[in-house]
Amino acid sequence: MNIETLSSKELIVLISLCGYEDKAKEIGDSMFPNRTEFFWRDYSEKALELLLEKEWIDEDHIVSEWLQNFIHEYIQARSIIRAINRDRNETLIFRCLKNGTWLREHIFIKHEEHRITTLHHADLAEEIASFYHYSNKREPANVSFTLTDDQFAEMSKKSGGRKIRRAAGFTPQERASFDQFNRSLDKRDRLLDSVSFLTVDEEYQDTHLNKVIFHLPAEEGVWVITYSNASKVEFKLLSLEGWLHTLEIENQMEWREEDV
């Protein structure tokens, strides 16, 4: 692969030039919502200038063959893992390619920069752990509690913790666990990181969320938040190894014969 780093504007315009205009618009709108037509015209012109300088496109805006092949693989990947690090305002995306390797895309949102490399499936868990820089201070105790989906949504508010503590009907042990989680959440400005597992349908039109695992560093390991069913959310304090095991990299992906 002959590509390592490119800007968001270059990537969006390349995707459009390779025939995926709708996908380019979707990515552009997600990164730069509510922008004017003038913004996008100026944005595209600057991207075309950069691509011409790199000789990735010609004067007629035809994309180099090797780069077209890369964009096709990028868009047509059917199994995707997306990790979000809110502290650093960065996203890490893994796309499974048809030859069985993975495309690793590290997005630095502030700088609108994408760093792209390939890696083997066996290295996924290590890459995710490295992305978050979590560290254990000591082995966590057996700590857990459960909330409803609505209560979980309330936790993003500063006042949500106090309201839920009064109304949740916790046992003394659960209340202590909830208070411990709430202290960790306050330290992170009430923001959670997440790892999502997605698949794309056969026509490469719709992206389906298979599972999302929210997580939060704590003094004793990592808080892991998962949906047990449509209405209950489970909170567990785990070791780093326990958190990575919960991700179940091997089992979360929806493998197909043509993907390997």
Short mmCIF file of C-alpha atoms in Angstrom, two decimals:
data_model
loop_
_atom_site.label_atom_id
_atom_site.label_comp_id
_atom_site.label_asym_id
_atom_site.label_seq_id
_atom_site.Cartn_x
_atom_site.Cartn_y
_atom_site.Cartn_z
CA MET A 1 0.00 0.00 0.00
CA ASN A 2 1.42 3.41 -1.00
CA ILE A 3 -0.53 5.60 1.39
CA GLU A 4 0.20 6.47 5.01
CA THR A 5 -1.10 9.95 5.84
CA LEU A 6 -3.74 12.14 4.22
CA SER A 7 -6.04 14.95 5.29
CA SER A 8 -9.78 14.66 5.80
CA LYS A 9 -10.41 16.86 2.75
CA GLU A 10 -8.20 14.65 0.57
CA LEU A 11 -9.94 11.48 1.73
CA ILE A 12 -13.47 12.86 1.25
CA VAL A 13 -12.72 14.15 -2.25
CA LEU A 14 -10.94 10.92 -3.27
CA ILE A 15 -13.96 8.88 -2.15
CA SER A 16 -16.23 11.11 -4.26
CA LEU A 17 -13.93 10.96 -7.32
CA CYS A 18 -13.93 7.15 -7.11
CA GLY A 19 -17.70 7.00 -7.52
CA TYR A 20 -18.89 6.99 -3.90
CA GLU A 21 -20.45 10.46 -3.80
CA ASP A 22 -23.09 9.51 -1.21
CA LYS A 23 -20.49 7.97 1.07
CA ALA A 24 -18.27 11.05 0.71
CA LYS A 25 -21.20 13.28 1.69
CA GLU A 26 -22.01 11.06 4.66
CA ILE A 27 -18.43 11.19 5.94
CA GLY A 28 -18.17 14.93 5.26
CA ASP A 29 -21.43 15.73 7.07
CA SER A 30 -20.38 13.65 10.08
CA MET A 31 -17.05 15.49 10.37
CA PHE A 32 -18.27 18.98 9.43
CA PRO A 33 -22.01 19.23 10.17
CA ASN A 34 -24.23 22.08 8.99
CA ARG A 35 -21.68 23.59 6.58
CA THR A 36 -22.68 25.79 3.63
CA GLU A 37 -22.37 25.03 -0.06
CA PHE A 38 -19.62 27.68 -0.25
CA PHE A 39 -17.64 25.81 2.44
CA TRP A 40 -17.79 22.55 0.51
CA ARG A 41 -16.86 24.20 -2.80
CA ASP A 42 -13.81 25.86 -1.23
CA TYR A 43 -12.97 22.66 0.68
CA SER A 44 -13.07 20.55 -2.50
CA GLU A 45 -10.96 23.02 -4.51
CA LYS A 46 -8.22 22.98 -1.86
CA ALA A 47 -8.28 19.18 -1.73
CA LEU A 48 -7.97 18.90 -5.51
CA GLU A 49 -4.92 21.19 -5.42
CA LEU A 50 -3.26 18.98 -2.81
CA LEU A 51 -4.04 15.81 -4.75
CA LEU A 52 -2.62 17.30 -7.95
CA GLU A 53 0.58 18.30 -6.12
CA LYS A 54 1.00 14.72 -4.89
CA GLU A 55 0.21 13.40 -8.39
CA TRP A 56 -2.53 11.24 -6.94
CA ILE A 57 -4.89 12.62 -9.61
CA ASP A 58 -4.25 14.08 -13.07
CA GLU A 59 -5.42 17.36 -14.61
CA ASP A 60 -8.74 15.71 -15.51
CA HIS A 61 -9.17 14.63 -11.87
CA ILE A 62 -8.74 10.95 -12.72
CA VAL A 63 -7.52 9.06 -9.65
CA SER A 64 -4.38 6.94 -9.96
CA GLU A 65 -5.19 3.23 -10.39
CA TRP A 66 -3.43 2.12 -7.20
CA LEU A 67 -5.31 4.76 -5.24
CA GLN A 68 -8.65 3.76 -6.78
CA ASN A 69 -7.99 0.20 -5.60
CA PHE A 70 -7.27 1.47 -2.10
CA ILE A 71 -10.48 3.54 -1.95
CA HIS A 72 -12.55 0.59 -3.19
CA GLU A 73 -11.11 -1.61 -0.41
CA TYR A 74 -11.65 1.16 2.13
CA ILE A 75 -15.32 1.66 1.26
CA GLN A 76 -16.20 -1.97 0.64
CA ALA A 77 -14.89 -3.33 3.93
CA ARG A 78 -17.76 -5.20 5.55
CA SER A 79 -16.51 -5.65 9.12
CA ILE A 80 -15.52 -2.53 11.07
CA ILE A 81 -14.32 -1.80 14.62
CA ARG A 82 -14.47 1.83 15.78
CA ALA A 83 -12.73 3.01 18.97
CA ILE A 84 -13.28 6.55 20.29
CA ASN A 85 -10.91 8.29 22.71
CA ARG A 86 -12.65 11.45 23.93
CA ASP A 87 -9.73 12.68 26.06
CA ARG A 88 -7.47 12.95 23.03
CA ASN A 89 -10.26 13.72 20.52
CA GLU A 90 -9.11 10.84 18.34
CA THR A 91 -10.77 7.89 16.64
CA LEU A 92 -9.26 4.55 15.64
CA ILE A 93 -11.05 2.55 12.94
CA PHE A 94 -10.22 -0.96 11.77
CA ARG A 95 -11.64 -2.26 8.47
CA CYS A 96 -11.37 -5.92 7.50
CA LEU A 97 -10.03 -6.28 3.94
CA LYS A 98 -10.85 -9.19 1.65
CA ASN A 99 -7.33 -10.61 1.91
CA GLY A 100 -7.84 -11.15 5.65
CA THR A 101 -5.68 -8.25 6.85
CA TRP A 102 -7.01 -5.13 8.55
CA LEU A 103 -6.78 -1.49 7.58
CA ARG A 104 -5.93 0.65 10.61
CA GLU A 105 -7.05 4.29 10.35
CA HIS A 106 -6.00 6.64 13.15
CA ILE A 107 -7.99 9.89 12.88
CA PHE A 108 -6.66 13.01 14.60
CA ILE A 109 -9.86 15.06 14.54
CA LYS A 110 -8.35 18.39 15.64
CA HIS A 111 -5.77 18.31 12.84
CA GLU A 112 -8.10 16.65 10.27
CA GLU A 113 -5.44 14.02 9.66
CA HIS A 114 -5.78 10.31 8.87
CA ARG A 115 -2.86 7.93 9.36
CA ILE A 116 -3.42 4.61 7.64
CA THR A 117 -1.51 1.34 7.96
CA THR A 118 -2.31 -2.38 7.77
CA LEU A 119 -2.06 -4.99 10.52
CA HIS A 120 -2.89 -8.60 11.28
CA HIS A 121 -6.00 -9.75 13.12
CA ALA A 122 -3.91 -11.03 16.04
CA ASP A 123 -2.69 -7.49 16.76
CA LEU A 124 -6.14 -5.86 17.12
CA ALA A 125 -6.54 -6.16 20.90
CA GLU A 126 -3.02 -4.82 21.54
CA GLU A 127 -3.68 -1.86 19.21
CA ILE A 128 -6.92 -0.99 21.02
CA ALA A 129 -5.26 -1.20 24.45
CA SER A 130 -2.39 1.02 23.26
CA PHE A 131 -4.85 3.57 21.86
CA TYR A 132 -6.30 4.29 25.33
CA HIS A 133 -3.11 4.18 27.44
CA TYR A 134 -5.01 2.76 30.42
CA SER A 135 -2.97 1.50 33.35
CA ASN A 136 -3.92 -0.59 36.38
CA LYS A 137 -2.96 0.71 39.82
CA ARG A 138 -4.20 -2.42 41.58
CA GLU A 139 -6.44 -5.39 40.88
CA PRO A 140 -10.14 -4.37 41.09
CA ALA A 141 -12.53 -5.84 43.63
CA ASN A 142 -15.79 -7.51 42.60
CA VAL A 143 -17.73 -4.30 41.87
CA SER A 144 -20.89 -3.96 39.75
CA PHE A 145 -24.38 -2.47 39.50
CA THR A 146 -27.20 -2.18 36.95
CA LEU A 147 -29.20 0.79 35.60
CA THR A 148 -32.06 1.15 33.17
CA ASP A 149 -31.40 2.60 29.72
CA ASP A 150 -33.08 5.87 30.73
CA GLN A 151 -30.97 6.14 33.89
CA PHE A 152 -27.83 5.51 31.84
CA ALA A 153 -28.76 8.41 29.57
CA GLU A 154 -29.18 10.64 32.64
CA MET A 155 -25.61 9.92 33.74
CA SER A 156 -24.23 12.35 31.16
CA LYS A 157 -25.66 15.20 33.28
CA LYS A 158 -23.91 16.46 36.37
CA SER A 159 -27.14 16.23 38.37
CA GLY A 160 -27.95 12.78 37.00
CA GLY A 161 -25.82 10.91 39.51
CA ARG A 162 -27.58 12.37 42.54
CA LYS A 163 -31.06 11.77 41.09
CA ILE A 164 -30.32 8.17 40.17
CA ARG A 165 -28.68 7.42 43.52
CA ARG A 166 -31.90 8.39 45.31
CA ALA A 167 -34.26 6.56 42.95
CA ALA A 168 -32.43 3.41 41.84
CA GLY A 169 -33.14 1.20 44.87
CA PHE A 170 -29.52 0.05 45.21
CA THR A 171 -28.31 -2.38 47.85
CA PRO A 172 -25.58 -0.87 50.08
CA GLN A 173 -22.90 -2.64 48.01
CA GLU A 174 -24.42 -1.44 44.72
CA ARG A 175 -24.66 2.12 46.06
CA ALA A 176 -20.97 2.06 46.98
CA SER A 177 -20.15 0.76 43.49
CA PHE A 178 -22.29 3.45 41.89
CA ASP A 179 -20.56 6.16 43.93
CA GLN A 180 -17.19 4.79 42.88
CA PHE A 181 -18.21 4.89 39.22
CA ASN A 182 -19.63 8.40 39.58
CA ARG A 183 -16.30 9.66 40.96
CA SER A 184 -14.47 8.19 37.97
CA LEU A 185 -17.02 9.75 35.62
CA ASP A 186 -16.58 13.20 37.20
CA LYS A 187 -12.82 12.99 36.63
CA ARG A 188 -13.47 12.48 32.91
CA ASP A 189 -15.97 15.37 32.62
CA ARG A 190 -18.77 12.77 32.44
CA LEU A 191 -17.61 11.46 29.06
CA LEU A 192 -17.25 7.76 28.19
CA ASP A 193 -15.02 6.14 25.60
CA SER A 194 -16.44 3.38 23.42
CA VAL A 195 -15.61 0.50 21.10
CA SER A 196 -18.24 -0.30 18.47
CA PHE A 197 -18.53 -3.35 16.22
CA LEU A 198 -20.27 -2.77 12.88
CA THR A 199 -21.03 -4.62 9.67
CA VAL A 200 -21.95 -3.28 6.23
CA ASP A 201 -24.64 -5.01 4.18
CA GLU A 202 -23.99 -6.75 0.85
CA GLU A 203 -24.81 -3.67 -1.21
CA TYR A 204 -22.49 -1.49 0.93
CA GLN A 205 -25.39 0.83 1.68
CA ASP A 206 -26.30 0.53 5.37
CA THR A 207 -23.97 0.19 8.34
CA HIS A 208 -25.36 -1.90 11.20
CA LEU A 209 -24.22 -1.53 14.81
CA ASN A 210 -23.80 -5.04 16.22
CA LYS A 211 -22.52 -4.09 19.66
CA VAL A 212 -21.10 -1.11 21.54
CA ILE A 213 -19.05 -1.33 24.73
CA PHE A 214 -18.60 1.87 26.72
CA HIS A 215 -15.66 2.11 29.10
CA LEU A 216 -14.02 4.45 31.58
CA PRO A 217 -10.62 4.31 33.35
CA ALA A 218 -10.63 4.06 37.13
CA GLU A 219 -8.03 3.82 39.90
CA GLU A 220 -8.71 0.09 40.01
CA GLY A 221 -8.84 -0.96 36.38
CA VAL A 222 -11.52 -0.11 33.83
CA TRP A 223 -15.27 0.38 34.14
CA VAL A 224 -17.01 -1.60 31.39
CA ILE A 225 -20.61 -0.71 30.46
CA THR A 226 -22.67 -3.05 28.29
CA TYR A 227 -26.32 -3.52 27.37
CA SER A 228 -27.57 -6.83 28.78
CA ASN A 229 -30.94 -6.44 27.00
CA ALA A 230 -33.12 -3.67 25.59
CA SER A 231 -33.73 -2.03 28.97
CA LYS A 232 -30.80 -2.88 31.29
CA VAL A 233 -27.24 -1.58 31.32
CA GLU A 234 -24.57 -3.41 33.32
CA PHE A 235 -21.58 -1.67 34.94
CA LYS A 236 -18.55 -3.76 35.98
CA LEU A 237 -15.10 -2.78 37.21
CA LEU A 238 -12.58 -5.05 35.49
CA SER A 239 -8.84 -5.38 35.06
CA LEU A 240 -7.25 -4.31 31.79
CA GLU A 241 -7.15 -7.95 30.73
CA GLY A 242 -10.80 -8.39 31.71
CA TRP A 243 -11.80 -5.34 29.67
CA LEU A 244 -9.98 -6.61 26.58
CA HIS A 245 -11.57 -10.04 27.05
CA THR A 246 -15.01 -8.37 27.14
CA LEU A 247 -14.33 -6.89 23.70
CA GLU A 248 -14.22 -10.49 22.35
CA ILE A 249 -12.48 -9.44 19.16
CA GLU A 250 -12.61 -12.97 17.75
CA ASN A 251 -16.36 -13.35 18.30
CA GLN A 252 -17.77 -9.89 17.55
CA MET A 253 -17.07 -9.82 13.84
CA GLU A 254 -19.49 -11.20 11.29
CA TRP A 255 -17.08 -13.16 9.09
CA ARG A 256 -17.89 -14.17 5.53
CA GLU A 257 -15.97 -16.50 3.21
CA GLU A 258 -15.08 -13.69 0.81
CA ASP A 259 -13.57 -11.64 3.67
CA VAL A 260 -10.76 -14.11 4.33
#
